[in-house]
């Protein structure tokens, strides 16, 4: 009877120990919401990988306008004073004060990691907008039939009839 109970408790203790040892694990699934002074409702999600952190935002005007998305990326762990929860609270506080969180502006930095306290890589910088996806290639432009089928001196007359025929 003691063996099955130990098998149940052991994985739980291992999980608690692993979560306490790895501060990154607590940050991986963070998400939330906030509103700006301009009444934009924003959702945020924090993703971390390989030392870099990415803060993704999706904001929509209260009237229901188009949603605008953006992402900030940096390496906050390079800041000697980095403490996960306090750092991200300060960053989100800065974002809440911005009228348009996805508008280009100065990099985001926590007071903990102000100028002279951390390298510039510790700041969160707005990633460039990838822009609209490139359109799928359409049909190849065809040559003017008048140029293809008519002699050069008849181009204007052929173009008239071809245009009339094509409507």
PDB file of C-alpha atoms in Angstrom:
ATOM      1  CA  UNK A   1       0.000   0.000   0.000  1.00  0.00           C
ATOM      2  CA  UNK A   2       2.793   2.419   0.695  1.00  0.00           C
ATOM      3  CA  UNK A   3       4.343   2.033  -2.726  1.00  0.00           C
ATOM      4  CA  UNK A   4       1.345   3.374  -4.753  1.00  0.00           C
ATOM      5  CA  UNK A   5       1.032   6.390  -2.438  1.00  0.00           C
ATOM      6  CA  UNK A   6       4.733   7.152  -2.907  1.00  0.00           C
ATOM      7  CA  UNK A   7       4.325   6.885  -6.667  1.00  0.00           C
ATOM      8  CA  UNK A   8       1.553   9.499  -6.533  1.00  0.00           C
ATOM      9  CA  UNK A   9       3.402  11.939  -4.267  1.00  0.00           C
ATOM     10  CA  UNK A  10       6.820  11.706  -5.898  1.00  0.00           C
ATOM     11  CA  UNK A  11       5.863  13.261  -9.289  1.00  0.00           C
ATOM     12  CA  UNK A  12       4.012  16.084  -7.524  1.00  0.00           C
ATOM     13  CA  UNK A  13       7.073  16.912  -5.409  1.00  0.00           C
ATOM     14  CA  UNK A  14       9.311  16.776  -8.476  1.00  0.00           C
ATOM     15  CA  UNK A  15       7.026  19.194 -10.321  1.00  0.00           C
ATOM     16  CA  UNK A  16       7.058  21.649  -7.408  1.00  0.00           C
ATOM     17  CA  UNK A  17      10.834  21.510  -7.196  1.00  0.00           C
ATOM     18  CA  UNK A  18      11.231  22.033 -10.950  1.00  0.00           C
ATOM     19  CA  UNK A  19       8.866  25.008 -11.008  1.00  0.00           C
ATOM     20  CA  UNK A  20      10.746  26.697  -8.172  1.00  0.00           C
ATOM     21  CA  UNK A  21      14.128  26.077  -9.776  1.00  0.00           C
ATOM     22  CA  UNK A  22      13.199  27.435 -13.202  1.00  0.00           C
ATOM     23  CA  UNK A  23      11.794  30.978 -13.089  1.00  0.00           C
ATOM     24  CA  UNK A  24      11.271  30.835 -16.870  1.00  0.00           C
ATOM     25  CA  UNK A  25       8.605  28.152 -16.408  1.00  0.00           C
ATOM     26  CA  UNK A  26       6.420  30.588 -14.500  1.00  0.00           C
ATOM     27  CA  UNK A  27       6.572  33.096 -17.370  1.00  0.00           C
ATOM     28  CA  UNK A  28       5.899  30.833 -20.324  1.00  0.00           C
ATOM     29  CA  UNK A  29       2.121  30.857 -20.115  1.00  0.00           C
ATOM     30  CA  UNK A  30       1.445  34.402 -18.945  1.00  0.00           C
ATOM     31  CA  UNK A  31      -1.390  36.344 -20.527  1.00  0.00           C
ATOM     32  CA  UNK A  32      -3.822  39.084 -19.554  1.00  0.00           C
ATOM     33  CA  UNK A  33      -5.736  42.221 -20.519  1.00  0.00           C
ATOM     34  CA  UNK A  34      -5.553  45.966 -19.961  1.00  0.00           C
ATOM     35  CA  UNK A  35      -7.074  49.240 -21.227  1.00  0.00           C
ATOM     36  CA  UNK A  36      -5.285  52.401 -22.370  1.00  0.00           C
ATOM     37  CA  UNK A  37      -6.222  56.052 -21.719  1.00  0.00           C
ATOM     38  CA  UNK A  38      -7.677  56.141 -25.267  1.00  0.00           C
ATOM     39  CA  UNK A  39     -10.001  53.255 -24.332  1.00  0.00           C
ATOM     40  CA  UNK A  40      -8.213  50.631 -26.413  1.00  0.00           C
ATOM     41  CA  UNK A  41      -8.790  47.171 -24.981  1.00  0.00           C
ATOM     42  CA  UNK A  42      -5.632  45.125 -25.257  1.00  0.00           C
ATOM     43  CA  UNK A  43      -4.759  41.495 -24.719  1.00  0.00           C
ATOM     44  CA  UNK A  44      -1.175  40.522 -24.031  1.00  0.00           C
ATOM     45  CA  UNK A  45       0.721  37.261 -24.043  1.00  0.00           C
ATOM     46  CA  UNK A  46       4.276  36.637 -22.900  1.00  0.00           C
ATOM     47  CA  UNK A  47       6.407  34.037 -24.645  1.00  0.00           C
ATOM     48  CA  UNK A  48       9.944  33.142 -23.678  1.00  0.00           C
ATOM     49  CA  UNK A  49      12.535  31.106 -25.518  1.00  0.00           C
ATOM     50  CA  UNK A  50      16.333  30.868 -25.504  1.00  0.00           C
ATOM     51  CA  UNK A  51      16.876  33.861 -23.216  1.00  0.00           C
ATOM     52  CA  UNK A  52      14.736  36.230 -25.317  1.00  0.00           C
ATOM     53  CA  UNK A  53      11.220  37.210 -24.323  1.00  0.00           C
ATOM     54  CA  UNK A  54       8.459  38.287 -26.654  1.00  0.00           C
ATOM     55  CA  UNK A  55       5.440  40.263 -25.499  1.00  0.00           C
ATOM     56  CA  UNK A  56       2.593  40.044 -28.029  1.00  0.00           C
ATOM     57  CA  UNK A  57      -0.246  42.567 -27.992  1.00  0.00           C
ATOM     58  CA  UNK A  58      -3.584  42.712 -29.733  1.00  0.00           C
ATOM     59  CA  UNK A  59      -5.523  45.965 -29.233  1.00  0.00           C
ATOM     60  CA  UNK A  60      -8.956  47.068 -30.381  1.00  0.00           C
ATOM     61  CA  UNK A  61     -10.680  50.439 -30.011  1.00  0.00           C
ATOM     62  CA  UNK A  62     -13.715  50.434 -27.717  1.00  0.00           C
ATOM     63  CA  UNK A  63     -16.041  51.272 -30.624  1.00  0.00           C
ATOM     64  CA  UNK A  64     -15.108  47.976 -32.243  1.00  0.00           C
ATOM     65  CA  UNK A  65     -12.594  49.177 -34.829  1.00  0.00           C
ATOM     66  CA  UNK A  66     -10.051  46.948 -36.477  1.00  0.00           C
ATOM     67  CA  UNK A  67      -7.730  45.042 -34.165  1.00  0.00           C
ATOM     68  CA  UNK A  68      -4.071  45.967 -34.288  1.00  0.00           C
ATOM     69  CA  UNK A  69      -1.386  43.493 -33.281  1.00  0.00           C
ATOM     70  CA  UNK A  70       2.272  43.936 -32.510  1.00  0.00           C
ATOM     71  CA  UNK A  71       5.101  42.325 -30.590  1.00  0.00           C
ATOM     72  CA  UNK A  72       7.981  43.549 -28.443  1.00  0.00           C
ATOM     73  CA  UNK A  73      11.156  41.494 -28.046  1.00  0.00           C
ATOM     74  CA  UNK A  74      14.163  41.775 -25.773  1.00  0.00           C
ATOM     75  CA  UNK A  75      16.407  39.938 -23.340  1.00  0.00           C
ATOM     76  CA  UNK A  76      15.311  41.115 -19.887  1.00  0.00           C
ATOM     77  CA  UNK A  77      17.468  38.487 -18.168  1.00  0.00           C
ATOM     78  CA  UNK A  78      20.525  40.536 -19.140  1.00  0.00           C
ATOM     79  CA  UNK A  79      19.413  43.109 -16.580  1.00  0.00           C
ATOM     80  CA  UNK A  80      21.173  42.335 -13.270  1.00  0.00           C
ATOM     81  CA  UNK A  81      18.113  43.458 -11.270  1.00  0.00           C
ATOM     82  CA  UNK A  82      15.668  41.309 -13.281  1.00  0.00           C
ATOM     83  CA  UNK A  83      12.980  39.786 -11.126  1.00  0.00           C
ATOM     84  CA  UNK A  84      10.298  38.205 -13.273  1.00  0.00           C
ATOM     85  CA  UNK A  85       7.058  39.408 -11.738  1.00  0.00           C
ATOM     86  CA  UNK A  86       8.202  42.913 -10.766  1.00  0.00           C
ATOM     87  CA  UNK A  87       9.848  43.502 -14.153  1.00  0.00           C
ATOM     88  CA  UNK A  88       6.738  42.527 -16.136  1.00  0.00           C
ATOM     89  CA  UNK A  89       4.475  44.611 -13.888  1.00  0.00           C
ATOM     90  CA  UNK A  90       6.588  47.676 -14.674  1.00  0.00           C
ATOM     91  CA  UNK A  91       6.576  46.920 -18.418  1.00  0.00           C
ATOM     92  CA  UNK A  92       2.792  46.472 -18.496  1.00  0.00           C
ATOM     93  CA  UNK A  93       2.383  49.668 -16.494  1.00  0.00           C
ATOM     94  CA  UNK A  94       4.329  51.521 -19.194  1.00  0.00           C
ATOM     95  CA  UNK A  95       2.163  49.981 -21.910  1.00  0.00           C
ATOM     96  CA  UNK A  96      -1.058  50.946 -20.092  1.00  0.00           C
ATOM     97  CA  UNK A  97       0.032  54.574 -20.069  1.00  0.00           C
ATOM     98  CA  UNK A  98       0.650  54.671 -23.813  1.00  0.00           C
ATOM     99  CA  UNK A  99      -2.240  55.955 -25.887  1.00  0.00           C
ATOM    100  CA  UNK A 100      -1.472  53.488 -28.677  1.00  0.00           C
ATOM    101  CA  UNK A 101       0.632  50.547 -27.406  1.00  0.00           C
ATOM    102  CA  UNK A 102       1.434  49.287 -30.913  1.00  0.00           C
ATOM    103  CA  UNK A 103       2.549  52.678 -32.253  1.00  0.00           C
ATOM    104  CA  UNK A 104       6.295  53.064 -32.842  1.00  0.00           C
ATOM    105  CA  UNK A 105       8.045  54.765 -29.985  1.00  0.00           C
ATOM    106  CA  UNK A 106      10.844  54.444 -27.489  1.00  0.00           C
ATOM    107  CA  UNK A 107      11.782  50.930 -26.352  1.00  0.00           C
ATOM    108  CA  UNK A 108      10.068  49.633 -23.226  1.00  0.00           C
ATOM    109  CA  UNK A 109      12.239  49.404 -20.155  1.00  0.00           C
ATOM    110  CA  UNK A 110      11.440  48.728 -16.549  1.00  0.00           C
ATOM    111  CA  UNK A 111      12.631  51.122 -13.841  1.00  0.00           C
ATOM    112  CA  UNK A 112      14.662  48.216 -12.441  1.00  0.00           C
ATOM    113  CA  UNK A 113      16.715  48.175 -15.626  1.00  0.00           C
ATOM    114  CA  UNK A 114      16.949  51.883 -16.385  1.00  0.00           C
ATOM    115  CA  UNK A 115      19.772  53.640 -18.240  1.00  0.00           C
ATOM    116  CA  UNK A 116      23.180  52.602 -16.999  1.00  0.00           C
ATOM    117  CA  UNK A 117      21.793  49.643 -15.060  1.00  0.00           C
ATOM    118  CA  UNK A 118      21.432  47.176 -17.942  1.00  0.00           C
ATOM    119  CA  UNK A 119      22.663  46.707 -21.511  1.00  0.00           C
ATOM    120  CA  UNK A 120      20.419  47.932 -24.350  1.00  0.00           C
ATOM    121  CA  UNK A 121      19.487  44.329 -25.230  1.00  0.00           C
ATOM    122  CA  UNK A 122      17.464  44.178 -21.990  1.00  0.00           C
ATOM    123  CA  UNK A 123      14.990  46.723 -23.397  1.00  0.00           C
ATOM    124  CA  UNK A 124      11.910  45.495 -25.230  1.00  0.00           C
ATOM    125  CA  UNK A 125      11.827  46.833 -28.768  1.00  0.00           C
ATOM    126  CA  UNK A 126       8.825  46.918 -31.075  1.00  0.00           C
ATOM    127  CA  UNK A 127       9.281  44.362 -33.830  1.00  0.00           C
ATOM    128  CA  UNK A 128       8.783  45.660 -37.360  1.00  0.00           C
ATOM    129  CA  UNK A 129       5.354  45.004 -38.794  1.00  0.00           C
ATOM    130  CA  UNK A 130       5.628  42.290 -41.425  1.00  0.00           C
ATOM    131  CA  UNK A 131       3.093  44.202 -43.501  1.00  0.00           C
ATOM    132  CA  UNK A 132       0.500  42.621 -45.706  1.00  0.00           C
ATOM    133  CA  UNK A 133       1.274  39.262 -47.212  1.00  0.00           C
ATOM    134  CA  UNK A 134       2.531  39.420 -50.754  1.00  0.00           C
ATOM    135  CA  UNK A 135      -0.302  38.779 -53.191  1.00  0.00           C
ATOM    136  CA  UNK A 136      -0.396  35.507 -55.034  1.00  0.00           C
ATOM    137  CA  UNK A 137       0.993  35.793 -58.535  1.00  0.00           C
ATOM    138  CA  UNK A 138      -1.797  36.453 -60.986  1.00  0.00           C
ATOM    139  CA  UNK A 139      -1.985  35.477 -64.602  1.00  0.00           C
ATOM    140  CA  UNK A 140       0.886  36.605 -66.751  1.00  0.00           C
ATOM    141  CA  UNK A 141       0.156  39.841 -68.584  1.00  0.00           C
ATOM    142  CA  UNK A 142      -0.633  39.019 -72.177  1.00  0.00           C
ATOM    143  CA  UNK A 143       0.709  40.932 -75.095  1.00  0.00           C
ATOM    144  CA  UNK A 144      -1.544  43.199 -77.072  1.00  0.00           C
ATOM    145  CA  UNK A 145      -3.097  41.057 -79.845  1.00  0.00           C
ATOM    146  CA  UNK A 146      -2.677  43.946 -82.247  1.00  0.00           C
ATOM    147  CA  UNK A 147       1.104  43.784 -81.776  1.00  0.00           C
ATOM    148  CA  UNK A 148       1.093  40.013 -82.116  1.00  0.00           C
ATOM    149  CA  UNK A 149      -1.060  39.663 -85.240  1.00  0.00           C
ATOM    150  CA  UNK A 150      -0.803  42.950 -87.143  1.00  0.00           C
ATOM    151  CA  UNK A 151       2.022  44.563 -89.023  1.00  0.00           C
ATOM    152  CA  UNK A 152       3.564  47.587 -87.325  1.00  0.00           C
ATOM    153  CA  UNK A 153       1.945  50.143 -89.605  1.00  0.00           C
ATOM    154  CA  UNK A 154      -1.533  48.684 -88.881  1.00  0.00           C
ATOM    155  CA  UNK A 155      -1.230  48.668 -85.032  1.00  0.00           C
ATOM    156  CA  UNK A 156      -3.541  51.602 -84.396  1.00  0.00           C
ATOM    157  CA  UNK A 157      -6.301  50.232 -86.646  1.00  0.00           C
ATOM    158  CA  UNK A 158      -5.891  46.689 -85.256  1.00  0.00           C
ATOM    159  CA  UNK A 159      -5.957  48.002 -81.686  1.00  0.00           C
ATOM    160  CA  UNK A 160      -9.241  49.777 -82.448  1.00  0.00           C
ATOM    161  CA  UNK A 161     -10.870  46.588 -83.761  1.00  0.00           C
ATOM    162  CA  UNK A 162      -9.449  44.392 -81.004  1.00  0.00           C
ATOM    163  CA  UNK A 163     -10.692  46.834 -78.371  1.00  0.00           C
ATOM    164  CA  UNK A 164     -14.101  46.926 -80.056  1.00  0.00           C
ATOM    165  CA  UNK A 165     -14.183  43.106 -80.173  1.00  0.00           C
ATOM    166  CA  UNK A 166     -13.157  42.646 -76.506  1.00  0.00           C
ATOM    167  CA  UNK A 167     -15.740  45.175 -75.417  1.00  0.00           C
TER     168      UNK A 167
END
